[in-house]
PDB file of C-alpha atoms in Angstrom:
ATOM      1  CA  UNK C   2      -5.493   4.640 -10.974  1.00 57.00           C
ATOM      2  CA  UNK C   3      -8.365   6.403  -9.339  1.00 84.00           C
ATOM      3  CA  UNK C   4      -9.680   5.640  -5.877  1.00 86.00           C
ATOM      4  CA  UNK C   5     -12.881   4.453  -7.544  1.00 91.00           C
ATOM      5  CA  UNK C   6     -10.970   1.589  -9.215  1.00 90.00           C
ATOM      6  CA  UNK C   7      -9.397   0.557  -5.915  1.00 88.00           C
ATOM      7  CA  UNK C   8     -12.821   0.530  -4.227  1.00 90.00           C
ATOM      8  CA  UNK C   9     -14.466  -1.421  -7.030  1.00 91.00           C
ATOM      9  CA  UNK C  10     -11.570  -3.881  -6.932  1.00 88.00           C
ATOM     10  CA  UNK C  11     -11.899  -4.357  -3.182  1.00 86.00           C
ATOM     11  CA  UNK C  12     -15.668  -4.870  -3.441  1.00 90.00           C
ATOM     12  CA  UNK C  13     -15.339  -7.589  -6.096  1.00 88.00           C
ATOM     13  CA  UNK C  14     -13.878  -9.844  -3.425  1.00 81.00           C
ATOM     14  CA  UNK C  15     -16.985  -9.526  -1.257  1.00 86.00           C
ATOM     15  CA  UNK C  16     -19.718  -7.002  -0.521  1.00 91.00           C
ATOM     16  CA  UNK C  17     -19.058  -4.986   2.599  1.00 90.00           C
ATOM     17  CA  UNK C  18     -19.985  -1.876   4.529  1.00 91.00           C
ATOM     18  CA  UNK C  19     -18.101   1.374   4.206  1.00 88.00           C
ATOM     19  CA  UNK C  20     -16.553   0.723   7.609  1.00 86.00           C
ATOM     20  CA  UNK C  21     -15.396  -2.768   6.601  1.00 88.00           C
ATOM     21  CA  UNK C  22     -14.096  -1.415   3.302  1.00 87.00           C
ATOM     22  CA  UNK C  23     -12.094   1.250   5.151  1.00 84.00           C
ATOM     23  CA  UNK C  24     -10.646  -1.455   7.424  1.00 83.00           C
ATOM     24  CA  UNK C  25      -9.762  -3.490   4.327  1.00 80.00           C
ATOM     25  CA  UNK C  26      -7.958  -0.431   2.947  1.00 76.00           C
ATOM     26  CA  UNK C  27      -6.042  -0.238   6.202  1.00 69.00           C
ATOM     27  CA  UNK C  28      -4.952  -3.821   5.524  1.00 68.00           C
ATOM     28  CA  UNK C  29      -4.683  -5.626   2.199  1.00 68.00           C
ATOM     29  CA  UNK C  30      -5.520  -2.962  -0.391  1.00 68.00           C
ATOM     30  CA  UNK C  31      -3.922  -0.310   1.791  1.00 67.00           C
ATOM     31  CA  UNK C  32      -0.504  -1.861   1.278  1.00 70.00           C
ATOM     32  CA  UNK C  33      -0.469  -0.487  -2.251  1.00 71.00           C
ATOM     33  CA  UNK C  34      -3.208   2.175  -2.286  1.00 74.00           C
ATOM     34  CA  UNK C  35      -3.797   4.548   0.618  1.00 78.00           C
ATOM     35  CA  UNK C  36      -7.086   6.345   1.246  1.00 81.00           C
ATOM     36  CA  UNK C  37      -8.585   7.912   4.335  1.00 84.00           C
ATOM     37  CA  UNK C  38     -11.926   6.701   5.645  1.00 86.00           C
ATOM     38  CA  UNK C  39     -13.480  10.033   4.657  1.00 90.00           C
ATOM     39  CA  UNK C  40     -12.208   9.663   1.057  1.00 90.00           C
ATOM     40  CA  UNK C  41     -13.617   6.131   0.863  1.00 89.00           C
ATOM     41  CA  UNK C  42     -17.089   7.158   2.080  1.00 91.00           C
ATOM     42  CA  UNK C  43     -17.146  10.122  -0.307  1.00 93.00           C
ATOM     43  CA  UNK C  44     -16.158   7.887  -3.241  1.00 92.00           C
ATOM     44  CA  UNK C  45     -18.750   5.240  -2.304  1.00 94.00           C
ATOM     45  CA  UNK C  46     -21.449   7.910  -2.537  1.00 93.00           C
ATOM     46  CA  UNK C  47     -20.248   8.885  -6.033  1.00 95.00           C
ATOM     47  CA  UNK C  48     -20.058   5.247  -7.159  1.00 95.00           C
ATOM     48  CA  UNK C  49     -23.595   4.650  -5.918  1.00 94.00           C
ATOM     49  CA  UNK C  50     -24.853   7.746  -7.789  1.00 95.00           C
ATOM     50  CA  UNK C  51     -23.159   6.427 -10.952  1.00 96.00           C
ATOM     51  CA  UNK C  52     -24.820   3.028 -10.335  1.00 95.00           C
ATOM     52  CA  UNK C  53     -21.425   1.279 -10.274  1.00 96.00           C
ATOM     53  CA  UNK C  54     -22.238  -0.046  -6.794  1.00 96.00           C
ATOM     54  CA  UNK C  55     -25.476  -0.676  -4.980  1.00 95.00           C
ATOM     55  CA  UNK C  56     -26.052  -0.295  -1.277  1.00 93.00           C
ATOM     56  CA  UNK C  57     -28.383  -2.356   0.850  1.00 92.00           C
ATOM     57  CA  UNK C  58     -29.413  -1.071   4.275  1.00 90.00           C
ATOM     58  CA  UNK C  59     -28.864  -3.698   6.955  1.00 89.00           C
ATOM     59  CA  UNK C  60     -30.515  -3.245  10.344  1.00 87.00           C
ATOM     60  CA  UNK C  61     -28.272  -3.624  13.365  1.00 86.00           C
ATOM     61  CA  UNK C  62     -29.394  -4.107  16.924  1.00 88.00           C
ATOM     62  CA  UNK C  63     -28.440  -1.201  19.161  1.00 88.00           C
ATOM     63  CA  UNK C  64     -26.602   0.559  16.315  1.00 87.00           C
ATOM     64  CA  UNK C  65     -27.610   2.624  13.316  1.00 87.00           C
ATOM     65  CA  UNK C  66     -28.355   0.710  10.135  1.00 87.00           C
ATOM     66  CA  UNK C  67     -25.337   0.069   7.965  1.00 89.00           C
ATOM     67  CA  UNK C  68     -25.035   0.066   4.193  1.00 92.00           C
ATOM     68  CA  UNK C  69     -23.515  -2.982   2.539  1.00 93.00           C
ATOM     69  CA  UNK C  70     -22.058  -2.171  -0.880  1.00 95.00           C
ATOM     70  CA  UNK C  71     -21.647  -4.501  -3.827  1.00 95.00           C
ATOM     71  CA  UNK C  72     -20.320  -3.988  -7.331  1.00 96.00           C
ATOM     72  CA  UNK C  73     -22.942  -3.864 -10.087  1.00 95.00           C
ATOM     73  CA  UNK C  74     -22.493  -5.282 -13.591  1.00 95.00           C
ATOM     74  CA  UNK C  75     -21.764  -1.772 -14.933  1.00 96.00           C
ATOM     75  CA  UNK C  76     -19.182  -1.449 -12.138  1.00 95.00           C
ATOM     76  CA  UNK C  77     -17.522  -4.687 -13.248  1.00 95.00           C
ATOM     77  CA  UNK C  78     -17.551  -3.420 -16.832  1.00 96.00           C
ATOM     78  CA  UNK C  79     -15.746  -0.241 -15.743  1.00 95.00           C
ATOM     79  CA  UNK C  80     -13.156  -2.378 -13.946  1.00 94.00           C
ATOM     80  CA  UNK C  81     -12.656  -4.638 -16.969  1.00 94.00           C
ATOM     81  CA  UNK C  82     -12.184  -1.619 -19.229  1.00 95.00           C
ATOM     82  CA  UNK C  83      -9.725  -0.076 -16.775  1.00 92.00           C
ATOM     83  CA  UNK C  84      -7.755  -3.359 -16.452  1.00 92.00           C
ATOM     84  CA  UNK C  85      -7.370  -3.520 -20.243  1.00 93.00           C
ATOM     85  CA  UNK C  86      -5.781  -0.047 -20.356  1.00 92.00           C
ATOM     86  CA  UNK C  87      -1.971   0.163 -20.092  1.00 91.00           C
ATOM     87  CA  UNK C  88      -0.796   1.363 -16.696  1.00 87.00           C
ATOM     88  CA  UNK C  89       1.429   4.373 -16.344  1.00 85.00           C
ATOM     89  CA  UNK C  90       4.635   4.047 -14.393  1.00 83.00           C
ATOM     90  CA  UNK C  91       4.055   5.967 -11.170  1.00 77.00           C
ATOM     91  CA  UNK C  92       6.645   8.640 -10.423  1.00 75.00           C
ATOM     92  CA  UNK C  93       8.690   8.155  -7.281  1.00 76.00           C
ATOM     93  CA  UNK C  94       7.817  10.590  -4.526  1.00 79.00           C
ATOM     94  CA  UNK C  95       9.980   9.675  -1.570  1.00 86.00           C
ATOM     95  CA  UNK C  96      10.954  12.056   1.231  1.00 90.00           C
ATOM     96  CA  UNK C  97      13.864   9.841   2.192  1.00 93.00           C
ATOM     97  CA  UNK C  98      15.466  10.078  -1.246  1.00 92.00           C
ATOM     98  CA  UNK C  99      15.236  13.867  -1.167  1.00 92.00           C
ATOM     99  CA  UNK C 100      16.790  13.881   2.310  1.00 92.00           C
ATOM    100  CA  UNK C 101      19.602  11.608   1.126  1.00 93.00           C
ATOM    101  CA  UNK C 102      20.212  13.813  -1.909  1.00 92.00           C
ATOM    102  CA  UNK C 103      21.244  16.622   0.425  1.00 93.00           C
ATOM    103  CA  UNK C 104      22.205  14.449   3.390  1.00 92.00           C
ATOM    104  CA  UNK C 105      25.733  15.843   3.389  1.00 90.00           C
ATOM    105  CA  UNK C 106      24.297  18.975   5.057  1.00 93.00           C
ATOM    106  CA  UNK C 107      23.720  17.203   8.381  1.00 91.00           C
ATOM    107  CA  UNK C 108      25.947  15.229  10.736  1.00 89.00           C
ATOM    108  CA  UNK C 109      26.419  11.577   9.681  1.00 86.00           C
ATOM    109  CA  UNK C 110      24.593  10.365  12.787  1.00 87.00           C
ATOM    110  CA  UNK C 111      21.448  12.205  11.643  1.00 91.00           C
ATOM    111  CA  UNK C 112      21.278  10.371   8.309  1.00 91.00           C
ATOM    112  CA  UNK C 113      22.161   7.073   9.945  1.00 91.00           C
ATOM    113  CA  UNK C 114      19.332   7.489  12.473  1.00 91.00           C
ATOM    114  CA  UNK C 115      16.900   8.450   9.699  1.00 94.00           C
ATOM    115  CA  UNK C 116      17.852   5.404   7.630  1.00 94.00           C
ATOM    116  CA  UNK C 117      17.678   3.049  10.606  1.00 93.00           C
ATOM    117  CA  UNK C 118      14.207   4.368  11.501  1.00 94.00           C
ATOM    118  CA  UNK C 119      13.003   3.818   7.908  1.00 94.00           C
ATOM    119  CA  UNK C 120      14.656   0.390   7.849  1.00 95.00           C
ATOM    120  CA  UNK C 121      12.734  -0.698  10.960  1.00 95.00           C
ATOM    121  CA  UNK C 122       9.450   0.250   9.277  1.00 94.00           C
ATOM    122  CA  UNK C 123      10.318  -1.776   6.167  1.00 95.00           C
ATOM    123  CA  UNK C 124      11.339  -4.776   8.298  1.00 96.00           C
ATOM    124  CA  UNK C 125       7.949  -4.621  10.042  1.00 95.00           C
ATOM    125  CA  UNK C 126       6.115  -4.421   6.701  1.00 92.00           C
ATOM    126  CA  UNK C 127       8.075  -7.372   5.311  1.00 95.00           C
ATOM    127  CA  UNK C 128       7.259  -9.392   8.431  1.00 96.00           C
ATOM    128  CA  UNK C 129       3.555  -8.546   7.996  1.00 92.00           C
ATOM    129  CA  UNK C 130       3.664  -9.634   4.337  1.00 93.00           C
ATOM    130  CA  UNK C 131       5.393 -12.897   5.223  1.00 96.00           C
ATOM    131  CA  UNK C 132       2.776 -13.577   7.926  1.00 94.00           C
ATOM    132  CA  UNK C 133      -0.017 -12.997   5.382  1.00 92.00           C
ATOM    133  CA  UNK C 134       1.773 -15.308   2.947  1.00 94.00           C
ATOM    134  CA  UNK C 135       1.995 -18.081   5.553  1.00 95.00           C
ATOM    135  CA  UNK C 136      -1.602 -17.645   6.700  1.00 92.00           C
ATOM    136  CA  UNK C 137      -3.383 -17.350   3.355  1.00 91.00           C
ATOM    137  CA  UNK C 138      -1.004 -18.527   0.634  1.00 94.00           C
ATOM    138  CA  UNK C 139       0.998 -21.395   2.165  1.00 93.00           C
ATOM    139  CA  UNK C 140       0.228 -23.670  -0.806  1.00 95.00           C
ATOM    140  CA  UNK C 141       0.309 -21.505  -3.973  1.00 93.00           C
ATOM    141  CA  UNK C 142      -0.508 -24.479  -6.228  1.00 93.00           C
ATOM    142  CA  UNK C 143      -3.834 -25.020  -4.448  1.00 95.00           C
ATOM    143  CA  UNK C 144      -5.022 -21.411  -4.758  1.00 94.00           C
ATOM    144  CA  UNK C 145      -8.146 -20.410  -6.653  1.00 93.00           C
ATOM    145  CA  UNK C 146      -7.686 -18.142  -9.660  1.00 93.00           C
ATOM    146  CA  UNK C 147      -8.740 -15.070  -7.651  1.00 88.00           C
ATOM    147  CA  UNK C 148      -6.381 -15.991  -4.799  1.00 90.00           C
ATOM    148  CA  UNK C 149      -3.490 -16.427  -7.257  1.00 94.00           C
ATOM    149  CA  UNK C 150      -3.967 -12.856  -8.447  1.00 91.00           C
ATOM    150  CA  UNK C 151      -4.060 -11.638  -4.843  1.00 89.00           C
ATOM    151  CA  UNK C 152      -0.942 -13.677  -4.107  1.00 94.00           C
ATOM    152  CA  UNK C 153       1.039 -12.123  -6.940  1.00 94.00           C
ATOM    153  CA  UNK C 154       0.308  -8.655  -5.561  1.00 90.00           C
ATOM    154  CA  UNK C 155       1.581  -9.826  -2.172  1.00 92.00           C
ATOM    155  CA  UNK C 156       4.717 -11.262  -3.823  1.00 95.00           C
ATOM    156  CA  UNK C 157       5.345  -7.854  -5.386  1.00 93.00           C
ATOM    157  CA  UNK C 158       5.247  -6.317  -1.916  1.00 92.00           C
ATOM    158  CA  UNK C 159       7.644  -8.948  -0.568  1.00 96.00           C
ATOM    159  CA  UNK C 160      10.072  -8.336  -3.436  1.00 97.00           C
ATOM    160  CA  UNK C 161       9.812  -4.567  -2.966  1.00 94.00           C
ATOM    161  CA  UNK C 162      10.508  -4.716   0.772  1.00 95.00           C
ATOM    162  CA  UNK C 163      13.376  -7.196   0.334  1.00 97.00           C
ATOM    163  CA  UNK C 164      14.940  -5.025  -2.364  1.00 96.00           C
ATOM    164  CA  UNK C 165      14.453  -1.873  -0.295  1.00 95.00           C
ATOM    165  CA  UNK C 166      16.176  -3.478   2.704  1.00 95.00           C
ATOM    166  CA  UNK C 167      19.110  -4.578   0.520  1.00 95.00           C
ATOM    167  CA  UNK C 168      19.448  -1.021  -0.782  1.00 95.00           C
ATOM    168  CA  UNK C 169      19.196   0.425   2.731  1.00 94.00           C
ATOM    169  CA  UNK C 170      21.916  -1.890   4.052  1.00 93.00           C
ATOM    170  CA  UNK C 171      24.158  -0.925   1.103  1.00 93.00           C
ATOM    171  CA  UNK C 172      23.457   2.748   1.777  1.00 93.00           C
ATOM    172  CA  UNK C 173      24.284   2.429   5.478  1.00 91.00           C
ATOM    173  CA  UNK C 174      27.518   0.626   4.549  1.00 90.00           C
ATOM    174  CA  UNK C 175      28.475   3.334   2.023  1.00 89.00           C
ATOM    175  CA  UNK C 176      27.712   6.109   4.485  1.00 86.00           C
ATOM    176  CA  UNK C 177      29.623   4.262   7.197  1.00 83.00           C
ATOM    177  CA  UNK C 178      32.836   4.352   5.163  1.00 64.00           C
ATOM    178  CA  UNK C 179      32.632   7.987   4.064  1.00 57.00           C
ATOM    179  CA  UNK C 180      35.408  10.077   5.569  1.00 52.00           C
ATOM    180  CA  UNK C 181      34.251  12.490   8.217  1.00 51.00           C
ATOM    181  CA  UNK C 182      36.356  14.812  10.325  1.00 49.00           C
ATOM    182  CA  UNK C 183      33.906  15.007  13.213  1.00 51.00           C
ATOM    183  CA  UNK C 184      30.685  13.050  13.683  1.00 50.00           C
ATOM    184  CA  UNK C 185      28.899  16.220  14.842  1.00 54.00           C
ATOM    185  CA  UNK C 186      29.604  18.175  11.680  1.00 51.00           C
ATOM    186  CA  UNK C 187      27.990  17.866   8.267  1.00 54.00           C
ATOM    187  CA  UNK C 188      29.781  16.077   5.442  1.00 51.00           C
ATOM    188  CA  UNK C 189      31.531  18.524   3.212  1.00 49.00           C
ATOM    189  CA  UNK C 190      32.034  16.395   0.128  1.00 48.00           C
ATOM    190  CA  UNK C 191      35.722  17.440   0.022  1.00 45.00           C
TER     191      UNK C 191
END
């Protein structure tokens, strides 16, 4: 997926300024597609040049004018064509897994601390997802078609975080029972 598809997808929900779009990326879309504000503004310029979005200047009192972007019909056509294409399975690129692969090189307490730090981040993300679910999707049967599609992406995130936490707890348990001669020395694998 290209950043352009993520931006077009976000703008189908509602027209918004580049600033608001960047904030949206920091929230909902950002949970599964990360982009810096600079990348978003650069891509908006390209999309406007390709006539996949239009921008309307909106005057603001005491501030510079802002541009509000909306998806054009050609932009929707690009999205529909992209949706119809099979997705490729994204390769896993995870620092933690590489660290664990050679984790025997460091004292057990180092890997435990690393895992516990990561675990805390995943707990916080799961809590955020559950809060969004309660606030916006409390009654899944009453959701509009668009909201149902947004809800299923949120459910994927909830399943991912729950699964990750299960794996992390199993990993901490496995590492906790590994024989070590001294907690300040690396594991030797002997």
